[in-house]
Amino acid sequence: MKKLLTRLARYYHFFYIAFVFLATVFLLYLIIPGESRFKYEFQKNAPWRHETLMAPFNFAILKSNEQIKAEQDSVRSQYIAYFKLDTLTGIAQQNNLGNTLKKLEQDQQTINNLTDFIGTLYQDGILEQASENYPALQDKEQVILVKNKLAERVDIKELHSLKTAYQALSDTLQAELGQTFDTFTQQVNLSDFIHANLSYDEAFNENELQKQLGEVSYTQGMIQAGERIIFKGDLVTPDKFTILESLKQTYETKRGQDIERYLLILGKIILIVSCLSIMIFYLYYFRPEIFNQKRRLSFILIMIVLMVFTSRFVNDRDFIDLYLVPLAILPILLRIFFDSRTAIFALLVTSLLVGYFAPNSFEYIFLNMVAGITAVFSLDKLHRRSHLVFTALWVFIAYSIVFLALSMIEEGNIESIAWEDLEWFGGNALLILLAYPLIYIFEKLFGFVSDVTLIELADTNQPLLRKLAQEAPGTFQHSLQIANLAEEVILRIGGNPFLVRAGALYHDIGKINQPVFFIENQAAGMSPHSELDNKESAKIIIDHVTQGVKIARRYKLPEILIEFISSHHGTTQAKYFYTMYKNEHPEEEVDAREFTYPGPPPKNKETSVVMLTDGIEAAARALKEKTPDNLRELIEKMVKDKLDAGQLENAELTLRDIRIFKDTILEKLMNIYHVRIEYPEEKNPQKK
């Protein structure tokens, strides 16, 4: 059954990795642009570094975005607005005025003159307001009137507003009617005859404007197949740059059609799979502890996708330079959570993927690899905020030096260097400081532990450590001693001193529940075990491991510290009580499992060092004579016992590490107990 479960777990992990890998490939496929890549790289006002280029096919010379915008702005400024003229309104008011004049018994000639005049007003067009109040007529001299589906261009000054039309009608009536004008105006309201008959149709005008904008040509000439475009070594002038950009865009568009489209898709997938495979195979062969943990593997792949997505997003914005994206954040985070080599491999994979669509791919990849590697090695440990600030400064320096070197190679003079690009590198360096809050976020999301967190947890003012100091002071002092000894060992053999210190401080936290049952917390000569059966005593002693794990989880300690609690006795036995019980029950077949710690044995340097140090320090305190020979013999015996019991099989400790461990512990114990070497007496002193 156990073998079956192990096999199922292995298959599950395999399918999980396959799923995550394919999901990452799919996401990167969507993110990375699908256009075919133009194989030549070039810059304006820089030499053409490739062979002489001939046009491979006919293509149009495309206008720049600035040219197109200027022409479209010109169309907008010259656009003449359309106003619809309602002829029925004029006819109705002509009849209205004529009927009114007849009722007032005016002669026919006067009626004809006045109705003709008002008809002319309406034929000219009457606006609701003065022309200055219409945005469509601002700074314009003409307007197009649409009468019965016929368009006529007229001067704006010929149009009337309600106010000017009213005044014109009033003046004409006064001239025609003479002395009877006052009588007429007392009986009739002139404004009843004046109504606006011009209307501005916004939807119609917008549609017409778009038609005219659509007529703006995006090209400015043609290049014929076989025509020479540029010689090798020639300067890429603005005109040549426009032609080359046109060829590039046409090439990438043409390659996205028919069978070439499918080849493009296949090539992009192969590129993505190849890059990710570099990362996966590296983790499989050299970092199995990351490869076999779903959270760690997922984090690395998610970070790669996020950095590629951010780079693509920025690259598509004309007003932001791609170098503003702080790609160095990726190796910084991986260096903090994992190690330098993993960080550099991930940086390489991400740089290659972004380099696929980045302008000047070689320059981009080279700059980011140098800057990223600089970030990794300048950030040996992150346990102060200032460390990250100095790393950002080093990244800026690395970017700047390499950029200036490449520019001098390409340009050949200092005057042509694009000094303004250094601003983007400065922004990049500032954004690297975002890594600090990101550490906290990713710790919570993925359950990682950084050195900063370990330092915080190792603070003896932490609530759980304060509780240990108050309720089990002897255990607390013992834990401090182990922390100091183990930290010194790790500093000499290599490892994480912050992790081993924090782990050592919490390894005996389970003794809080019943502190008096542990010798370091007992008064001289008083032991509650004297009243208990050896089995019961063994159970209480062993339970401090399981209880410690429960307490640690209750206080939400990270799993990496819980490993110290569960593994600091491995699967060894509570030897004292086991031996006592066997001696008291010589005829009984004793079940050793009842006297065995649950384990597991330690799996890394840090937990192994704490296990060895814990046992040796406790045994050294029990020695009556703490001489160098006695301490050395004790250390040798304790280490040998753990090796013989198979407790260090997965410990990642070399023979050299074990030798350094023995020497370090002996040196420190001699200092603690103030052991002095006895000087031999001279047997035959010389007579003076």
XYZ file of C-alpha atoms in Angstrom:
688
model
C 0.000 0.000 0.000
C 2.813 2.364 0.904
C 4.543 1.668 -2.420
C 1.294 2.349 -4.269
C 0.830 5.687 -2.513
C 4.437 6.626 -3.263
C 3.959 5.766 -6.926
C 0.713 7.743 -7.118
C 2.387 10.728 -5.473
C 5.207 10.533 -8.019
C 2.750 10.413 -10.930
C 0.747 13.296 -9.467
C 3.878 15.426 -9.203
C 4.834 14.541 -12.776
C 1.415 15.549 -14.117
C 1.496 18.735 -12.048
C 4.858 19.730 -13.522
C 3.613 18.917 -17.038
C 0.484 21.016 -16.467
C 2.402 23.994 -15.058
C 4.964 23.774 -17.866
C 2.305 23.695 -20.609
C 0.327 26.485 -18.923
C 3.476 28.624 -18.829
C 4.185 27.904 -22.501
C 0.598 28.868 -23.384
C 0.736 32.141 -21.425
C 4.092 33.102 -22.905
C 2.776 32.263 -26.377
C -0.060 34.749 -25.824
C 2.263 37.407 -24.404
C 5.124 37.250 -26.899
C 4.193 39.013 -30.174
C 3.419 36.745 -33.097
C 4.937 38.766 -35.912
C 7.841 37.328 -37.828
C 11.144 38.866 -36.811
C 13.071 41.082 -39.231
C 16.600 39.701 -39.104
C 18.397 43.053 -39.435
C 18.871 45.458 -36.547
C 19.494 49.136 -37.187
C 19.384 52.538 -35.552
C 18.843 56.026 -36.904
C 22.102 57.944 -37.552
C 24.169 54.795 -36.900
C 26.201 52.811 -39.477
C 24.544 49.891 -41.303
C 26.517 46.928 -39.910
C 25.144 44.277 -42.279
C 25.824 43.417 -45.903
C 24.515 45.653 -48.691
C 20.736 45.324 -48.647
C 18.620 44.870 -51.782
C 14.816 45.035 -51.756
C 13.518 41.417 -51.688
C 10.105 42.477 -53.057
C 8.064 45.533 -54.009
C 6.981 47.544 -51.002
C 5.573 50.959 -50.217
C 7.513 53.547 -48.239
C 5.409 54.133 -45.174
C 4.953 57.537 -43.663
C 5.996 57.996 -40.063
C 3.388 58.325 -37.356
C 4.345 61.991 -37.046
C 3.755 62.596 -40.758
C 0.390 60.864 -40.701
C -0.657 62.778 -37.604
C 0.377 66.092 -39.171
C -1.650 65.363 -42.306
C -4.657 64.277 -40.281
C -4.405 67.432 -38.178
C -4.336 69.417 -41.413
C -7.516 67.647 -42.582
C -9.201 68.483 -39.288
C -8.175 72.132 -39.441
C -9.360 72.494 -43.052
C -12.576 70.562 -42.593
C -15.702 72.587 -43.534
C -18.743 71.804 -41.443
C -22.070 70.748 -42.936
C -25.328 72.427 -41.853
C -28.731 71.211 -43.008
C -31.088 73.955 -44.249
C -34.817 73.392 -43.678
C -36.585 74.995 -46.716
C -40.069 74.301 -45.361
C -39.543 76.717 -42.467
C -38.856 79.575 -44.906
C -41.918 78.796 -47.059
C -44.147 78.615 -43.985
C -42.946 81.985 -42.682
C -43.334 83.591 -46.120
C -46.971 82.508 -46.159
C -47.429 83.565 -42.539
C -46.081 87.067 -43.219
C -48.080 87.433 -46.455
C -51.350 86.449 -44.759
C -50.684 88.841 -41.889
C -50.020 91.752 -44.269
C -53.208 90.982 -46.213
C -55.255 91.069 -43.008
C -53.790 94.505 -42.324
C -54.839 95.571 -45.848
C -51.380 96.271 -47.231
C -51.034 96.680 -51.000
C -49.914 93.713 -53.068
C -46.577 95.262 -54.078
C -45.578 95.751 -50.436
C -46.671 92.219 -49.614
C -44.580 90.821 -52.494
C -41.505 92.842 -51.518
C -41.650 91.771 -47.874
C -42.372 88.075 -48.533
C -39.538 87.992 -51.087
C -37.197 89.544 -48.521
C -38.058 87.079 -45.749
C -37.717 84.265 -48.280
C -34.204 85.487 -49.052
C -33.353 85.474 -45.329
C -34.399 81.845 -45.022
C -32.611 80.884 -48.231
C -29.389 82.404 -46.853
C -29.902 80.415 -43.622
C -30.655 81.431 -40.068
C -28.606 80.067 -37.147
C -29.862 79.704 -33.589
C -26.894 81.723 -32.330
C -24.104 83.814 -33.737
C -21.583 81.788 -35.769
C -18.850 82.510 -33.193
C -20.696 80.332 -30.692
C -20.434 77.175 -32.831
C -17.193 75.161 -32.250
C -17.491 73.716 -35.756
C -17.298 77.241 -37.209
C -14.362 78.471 -35.124
C -11.566 79.919 -37.271
C -13.461 78.955 -40.429
C -14.559 81.185 -43.320
C -16.970 78.897 -45.110
C -19.697 76.381 -44.390
C -21.505 73.826 -46.547
C -25.291 74.137 -46.652
C -27.287 71.049 -47.551
C -30.538 72.055 -49.297
C -32.785 69.301 -50.602
C -29.828 66.863 -50.714
C -27.729 69.387 -52.643
C -24.584 70.790 -50.989
C -23.507 74.387 -51.523
C -20.432 76.061 -50.066
C -21.106 79.584 -48.783
C -19.257 82.183 -46.745
C -20.089 82.139 -43.053
C -20.579 85.898 -43.101
C -23.613 85.410 -45.377
C -25.426 83.425 -42.674
C -27.849 85.096 -40.270
C -28.451 84.543 -36.610
C -31.880 84.966 -35.025
C -30.793 88.386 -33.822
C -29.440 89.669 -37.161
C -32.375 88.215 -39.113
C -34.832 89.896 -36.758
C -33.043 93.216 -37.159
C -32.934 92.896 -40.961
C -36.674 92.120 -41.141
C -37.464 95.008 -38.807
C -35.451 97.473 -40.911
C -37.066 96.306 -44.165
C -40.596 96.461 -42.741
C -39.949 99.975 -41.458
C -38.703 101.042 -44.887
C -41.670 99.485 -46.711
C -44.462 100.394 -44.282
C -43.307 103.862 -43.373
C -45.626 105.556 -40.872
C -47.791 102.440 -40.482
C -44.786 100.438 -39.123
C -45.540 101.372 -35.506
C -49.171 100.330 -35.917
C -47.990 97.025 -37.479
C -45.588 96.204 -34.646
C -48.285 96.937 -32.070
C -50.519 94.314 -33.642
C -47.857 91.739 -34.635
C -44.787 90.227 -32.842
C -41.949 90.239 -35.403
C -40.117 87.361 -33.656
C -42.978 85.061 -34.696
C -41.675 85.305 -38.260
C -38.017 84.534 -37.436
C -36.997 80.905 -36.716
C -33.685 79.075 -37.107
C -33.658 76.834 -40.165
C -29.995 75.710 -40.013
C -29.092 72.644 -37.903
C -25.712 71.034 -37.157
C -25.820 67.229 -37.402
C -22.888 66.063 -35.250
C -23.082 62.388 -36.275
C -23.173 63.299 -39.975
C -20.204 65.665 -39.636
C -18.149 63.137 -37.638
C -18.802 60.491 -40.279
C -17.812 62.903 -43.043
C -14.636 63.897 -41.165
C -13.656 60.241 -40.724
C -14.124 59.683 -44.460
C -11.729 62.525 -45.195
C -9.242 61.272 -42.598
C -9.455 57.833 -44.183
C -8.346 59.322 -47.493
C -4.996 60.330 -45.978
C -2.362 58.136 -47.617
C -0.101 56.104 -45.327
C 2.568 55.732 -47.991
C 4.896 58.102 -49.819
C 6.379 56.167 -52.685
C 7.437 52.663 -53.733
C 10.618 50.601 -53.686
C 10.916 48.032 -56.469
C 12.215 44.478 -55.958
C 15.982 44.353 -56.552
C 16.469 48.040 -55.851
C 19.469 48.774 -53.630
C 18.398 50.154 -50.260
C 21.681 50.719 -48.399
C 25.370 49.841 -48.664
C 27.292 48.155 -45.868
C 28.792 50.844 -43.635
C 26.495 53.608 -44.893
C 24.921 55.881 -42.315
C 21.250 55.177 -41.626
C 19.923 58.638 -42.414
C 16.344 59.597 -41.466
C 15.207 58.849 -45.049
C 16.983 55.476 -45.093
C 15.581 54.727 -41.650
C 12.048 55.321 -42.972
C 12.651 52.938 -45.895
C 14.147 50.267 -43.615
C 11.245 50.574 -41.167
C 8.830 50.204 -44.093
C 10.632 47.072 -45.280
C 10.621 45.662 -41.737
C 6.879 46.213 -41.231
C 6.001 44.845 -44.673
C 8.255 41.824 -44.153
C 6.725 40.984 -40.773
C 3.204 41.374 -42.180
C 3.870 39.233 -45.267
C 5.425 36.454 -43.167
C 2.243 36.165 -41.110
C 0.209 34.731 -43.996
C -0.656 31.245 -45.291
C 1.835 28.419 -44.574
C 4.398 30.860 -43.207
C 1.941 31.734 -40.452
C 1.943 28.146 -39.201
C 5.724 27.968 -39.393
C 5.850 31.176 -37.370
C 3.582 29.689 -34.700
C 5.662 26.513 -34.592
C 8.906 28.456 -34.351
C 7.600 30.610 -31.509
C 6.433 27.547 -29.559
C 9.815 25.838 -30.053
C 11.582 28.992 -28.850
C 9.458 29.203 -25.687
C 9.734 25.474 -24.943
C 13.516 25.584 -25.449
C 13.968 28.503 -23.062
C 11.741 27.000 -20.366
C 13.390 23.596 -20.771
C 16.721 25.170 -19.829
C 15.166 26.206 -16.523
C 13.323 22.929 -15.908
C 16.331 20.694 -16.640
C 18.572 22.863 -14.487
C 16.161 22.526 -11.554
C 15.722 18.782 -12.130
C 19.434 17.977 -12.160
C 20.916 20.619 -9.857
C 18.087 21.871 -7.622
C 15.791 18.885 -6.966
C 14.661 20.486 -3.690
C 13.073 23.249 -5.796
C 11.915 20.994 -8.630
C 10.116 18.656 -6.233
C 8.263 21.428 -4.385
C 5.211 22.678 -6.262
C 5.167 26.110 -4.635
C 8.813 26.841 -5.398
C 8.607 25.671 -9.002
C 5.350 27.558 -9.577
C 6.829 30.737 -8.103
C 9.790 30.709 -10.494
C 7.600 30.132 -13.559
C 5.062 32.763 -12.450
C 7.853 35.306 -11.959
C 9.195 34.609 -15.462
C 5.712 35.080 -16.965
C 5.139 38.305 -14.995
C 8.452 39.816 -16.089
C 7.849 38.919 -19.760
C 4.295 40.309 -19.574
C 5.480 43.568 -17.980
C 8.203 43.925 -20.603
C 5.743 43.338 -23.459
C 3.290 45.854 -21.956
C 5.984 48.533 -21.681
C 7.463 47.725 -25.094
C 4.095 48.439 -26.735
C 4.052 51.969 -25.246
C 5.918 54.507 -27.362
C 6.436 56.905 -24.462
C 8.218 54.374 -22.182
C 11.567 52.720 -22.810
C 11.875 48.975 -22.243
C 14.914 49.554 -20.023
C 12.613 51.031 -17.390
C 11.419 47.498 -16.571
C 13.524 46.353 -13.569
C 14.351 42.874 -14.831
C 16.927 42.594 -12.023
C 14.064 42.225 -9.524
C 13.667 38.632 -10.736
C 17.201 37.449 -9.823
C 17.109 39.514 -6.618
C 13.968 37.742 -5.376
C 15.235 34.311 -6.427
C 18.582 35.024 -4.760
C 16.773 35.919 -1.532
C 14.453 32.903 -1.531
C 16.721 30.305 -3.183
C 20.312 30.777 -4.379
C 22.520 32.690 -6.798
C 22.781 30.059 -9.523
C 19.012 29.605 -9.762
C 18.615 33.380 -9.919
C 21.081 33.697 -12.806
C 19.494 30.826 -14.774
C 16.049 32.396 -14.424
C 17.488 35.763 -15.496
C 19.020 34.153 -18.593
C 15.736 32.482 -19.596
C 13.721 35.673 -19.062
C 16.234 37.832 -20.949
C 16.137 35.451 -23.919
C 12.334 35.482 -24.004
C 12.103 39.277 -23.767
C 14.970 39.628 -26.225
C 12.753 37.992 -28.861
C 10.695 41.169 -29.173
C 13.017 43.778 -27.611
C 14.647 46.332 -29.934
C 18.371 45.611 -30.409
C 18.104 42.150 -28.881
C 21.816 41.565 -28.339
C 22.266 44.873 -26.542
C 19.163 44.265 -24.410
C 20.154 40.727 -23.367
C 23.775 41.686 -22.721
C 22.877 44.730 -20.609
C 20.323 42.876 -18.501
C 22.555 39.859 -17.933
C 25.384 42.086 -16.690
C 23.025 44.162 -14.517
C 21.239 41.084 -13.149
C 24.443 39.236 -12.289
C 25.734 42.409 -10.627
C 22.543 42.525 -8.551
C 22.918 38.885 -7.486
C 26.521 39.190 -6.336
C 26.124 42.611 -4.739
C 23.255 41.275 -2.613
C 25.063 38.589 -0.653
C 22.593 38.849 2.227
C 19.520 41.021 2.639
C 18.964 41.738 6.297
C 19.029 45.532 6.125
C 17.100 47.885 3.837
C 20.344 49.674 2.980
C 21.624 46.501 1.282
C 18.913 46.795 -1.375
C 19.680 50.488 -1.896
C 23.341 49.696 -2.563
C 22.306 46.890 -4.915
C 20.120 49.314 -6.897
C 23.083 51.689 -7.105
C 25.358 48.917 -8.389
C 22.752 47.929 -10.984
C 22.607 51.530 -12.251
C 26.402 51.658 -12.464
C 26.527 48.326 -14.333
C 23.852 49.421 -16.810
C 25.574 52.756 -17.411
C 29.095 51.398 -17.905
C 28.066 48.642 -20.322
C 25.694 50.967 -22.206
C 28.420 53.587 -22.646
C 30.894 50.913 -23.765
C 28.488 49.543 -26.393
C 27.626 53.074 -27.531
C 31.301 53.970 -27.997
C 31.800 50.804 -30.061
C 28.764 51.550 -32.252
C 29.056 55.330 -32.573
C 32.808 55.800 -32.481
C 32.491 59.149 -30.709
C 31.175 60.520 -27.427
C 28.996 63.218 -29.013
C 26.597 60.683 -30.559
C 25.970 58.764 -27.314
C 22.319 58.913 -26.229
C 22.979 60.270 -22.739
C 19.253 60.640 -22.100
C 18.955 56.826 -21.947
C 20.734 56.948 -18.588
C 17.511 58.398 -17.175
C 15.731 55.124 -17.938
C 18.489 53.198 -16.141
C 18.027 55.501 -13.153
C 14.294 54.786 -13.141
C 15.062 51.082 -13.416
C 17.322 51.261 -10.353
C 14.664 53.088 -8.334
C 12.033 50.481 -9.234
C 14.362 47.756 -7.934
C 13.586 49.085 -4.451
C 10.086 47.609 -4.939
C 11.699 44.238 -4.256
C 11.547 44.954 -0.522
C 7.722 45.058 -0.193
C 7.457 42.263 -2.778
C 9.467 40.005 -0.461
C 6.771 40.276 2.199
C 3.964 39.700 -0.331
C 5.558 36.585 -1.825
C 6.404 35.224 1.613
C 2.705 35.314 2.494
C 1.521 33.978 -0.881
C 4.020 31.123 -1.267
C 5.107 30.421 2.295
C 8.739 31.420 1.752
C 11.026 32.773 4.453
C 13.620 35.465 3.816
C 16.613 36.388 5.959
C 14.752 39.521 7.051
C 11.928 37.389 8.458
C 14.390 34.994 10.121
C 16.097 37.913 11.857
C 12.711 39.137 13.091
C 11.762 35.657 14.343
C 15.111 35.282 16.130
C 14.421 38.391 18.187
C 14.125 37.158 21.792
C 11.321 39.650 22.341
C 9.072 37.584 20.087
C 5.961 36.521 22.102
C 6.703 32.795 21.863
C 10.341 33.181 22.913
C 9.314 35.466 25.785
C 6.889 32.789 26.898
C 9.662 30.176 26.735
C 11.974 32.413 28.796
C 9.302 32.898 31.463
C 7.911 29.360 31.717
C 11.024 27.311 30.926
C 14.035 29.545 31.687
C 16.499 26.658 31.666
C 15.321 25.547 28.225
C 15.530 29.131 27.008
C 19.175 29.434 28.124
C 19.916 26.048 26.572
C 18.330 27.223 23.275
C 20.413 30.407 23.314
C 23.533 28.324 23.825
C 22.617 26.024 20.940
C 21.864 29.030 18.727
C 25.300 30.554 19.390
C 27.167 27.286 18.862
C 25.239 26.228 15.743
C 25.546 29.680 14.180
C 29.325 29.616 14.606
C 29.520 26.177 12.975
C 27.371 27.234 10.000
C 29.483 30.339 9.477
C 32.516 28.065 9.099
C 31.089 25.203 7.011
C 28.706 27.312 4.920
C 24.957 27.656 5.176
C 22.393 30.135 6.393
C 23.369 31.480 9.834
C 20.045 33.343 10.197
C 18.096 30.137 9.602
C 20.146 28.006 11.983
C 19.940 30.625 14.741
C 16.173 30.993 14.476
C 15.718 27.222 14.244
C 17.880 26.623 17.308
C 15.932 29.167 19.366
C 12.633 27.417 18.631
C 13.738 23.773 18.497
C 12.714 22.976 22.108
C 9.595 25.142 22.187
C 7.479 22.078 22.996
C 8.943 21.998 26.519
C 6.737 24.977 27.426
C 3.809 22.654 28.186
C 5.592 20.615 30.893
C 8.897 22.375 31.614
C 9.511 20.764 35.012
C 9.972 17.328 33.411
C 13.158 18.499 31.690
C 16.362 18.551 33.685
C 17.467 22.064 32.749
C 14.310 23.442 34.412
C 14.520 21.303 37.580
C 15.789 22.347 40.980
C 18.748 20.366 42.268
C 17.775 16.856 43.323
C 14.088 17.248 42.412
C 12.700 15.289 39.455
C 9.010 14.432 38.853
C 10.157 11.397 36.854
C 10.899 9.592 40.130
C 7.156 9.178 40.600
C 6.472 7.962 37.048
C 6.920 4.749 35.132
C 9.770 4.865 32.603
C 7.286 4.486 29.755
C 5.301 7.479 30.971
C 8.476 9.507 31.400
C 9.637 8.585 27.896
C 6.271 9.587 26.472
C 6.447 13.013 28.161
C 9.994 13.582 26.924
C 9.172 12.461 23.368
C 5.960 14.493 23.315
C 7.896 17.754 23.497
C 8.607 17.270 19.779
C 4.988 16.745 18.704
C 3.780 19.420 21.132
C 6.419 21.790 19.777
C 5.137 21.294 16.226
C 1.565 22.059 17.371
C 2.647 25.178 19.259
C 4.698 26.375 16.287
C 1.736 25.982 13.941
C -0.534 27.746 16.431
C 1.874 30.695 16.404
C 2.142 30.441 12.590
C 5.854 29.790 12.473
C 7.091 28.970 8.955
C 7.524 25.314 8.001
C 11.261 25.762 7.591
C 11.522 26.417 11.360
C 9.080 23.639 12.242
C 11.577 21.249 10.594
C 14.058 22.065 13.375
C 11.458 21.131 16.006
C 10.456 17.832 14.412
C 13.965 16.717 13.415
C 16.260 17.789 16.259
C 16.059 14.284 17.786
C 15.531 12.531 14.463
C 14.314 8.976 14.965
C 16.606 8.257 17.917
C 15.454 6.809 21.229
C 14.966 8.329 24.656
C 17.951 6.185 25.619
C 17.952 6.732 29.383
C 14.357 5.639 29.919
C 14.612 2.861 27.337
C 17.621 1.355 29.100
C 16.046 1.787 32.539
C 12.841 0.092 31.402
C 14.731 -2.853 29.874
C 16.735 -3.301 33.059
C 13.556 -3.288 35.150
C 11.761 -5.740 32.811
C 14.449 -8.170 31.662
C 11.919 -10.851 30.693
C 9.702 -8.522 28.644
C 10.148 -8.002 24.925
C 10.281 -4.197 24.819
C 8.716 -2.335 21.893
C 11.433 0.181 21.011
C 8.909 2.313 19.084
C 7.402 3.485 22.375
C 10.762 5.051 23.259
C 11.544 6.465 19.777
C 11.131 10.034 18.619
C 8.795 10.454 15.619
C 11.374 12.269 13.506
C 12.071 12.680 10.674
C 15.877 12.824 10.651
C 17.369 16.179 9.569
C 17.480 16.875 5.843
C 19.909 19.768 5.524
C 23.033 21.267 7.053
C 21.247 23.616 9.397
C 18.904 21.064 11.013
C 21.731 18.507 11.229
C 24.029 20.955 13.012
C 21.277 21.794 15.519
C 20.659 18.077 16.203
C 24.346 17.382 16.853
C 24.897 20.561 18.866
C 21.780 19.936 20.973
C 22.916 16.487 22.060
C 26.552 17.455 22.622
C 25.774 20.598 24.621
C 23.374 18.709 26.914
C 25.861 15.861 27.424
C 28.737 18.295 28.040
C 26.802 19.930 30.870
C 26.473 16.526 32.520
C 30.242 15.852 32.432
C 31.840 16.018 35.857
C 35.302 16.822 34.530
C 35.233 19.067 31.472
C 38.792 18.580 30.280
C 39.803 18.937 26.614
C 40.218 15.165 26.310
C 36.840 14.451 27.895
C 35.083 16.992 25.680
C 36.837 15.718 22.552
C 35.924 12.130 23.403
C 32.312 13.146 24.045
C 32.038 14.983 20.719
C 33.547 12.069 18.805
C 31.176 9.595 20.462
C 28.041 11.704 19.918
C 28.816 12.303 16.245
C 29.653 8.615 15.695
C 26.416 7.507 17.368
C 24.359 9.754 15.082
C 26.227 8.520 12.013
C 25.835 4.871 13.001
C 22.121 5.407 13.630
C 21.679 6.771 10.095
C 20.481 10.130 11.364
C 22.793 12.099 9.048
C 22.182 10.235 5.784
C 20.289 13.175 4.252
C 22.169 15.858 6.139
C 24.181 17.336 3.234
C 27.250 17.246 5.493
C 30.628 16.286 4.034
C 33.478 14.693 5.994
C 35.174 18.072 5.920
C 32.040 19.695 7.384
C 31.948 17.125 10.188
C 35.633 17.698 10.993
C 35.091 21.474 11.140
C 31.997 20.887 13.270
C 33.966 18.851 15.814
C 36.795 21.379 16.004
C 34.422 24.334 16.343
C 32.247 22.755 19.040
C 35.322 21.679 21.019
C 36.794 25.172 20.812
C 33.562 26.858 21.904
C 32.806 24.407 24.729
C 36.311 24.912 26.101
C 35.662 28.658 26.069
C 32.273 28.242 27.736
C 33.571 26.030 30.532
C 36.901 27.897 30.820
C 38.895 24.742 30.236
C 42.641 25.271 30.452
C 45.341 22.996 29.108
C 47.453 21.497 31.862
C 51.106 22.370 31.402
C 53.520 19.445 32.134
C 56.043 19.837 34.922
C 59.712 19.793 34.052
C 61.181 16.495 35.340
C 64.885 17.413 35.421
C 65.225 21.148 35.906
C 68.628 22.444 34.937
C 70.672 23.926 37.683
C 71.691 27.470 37.150
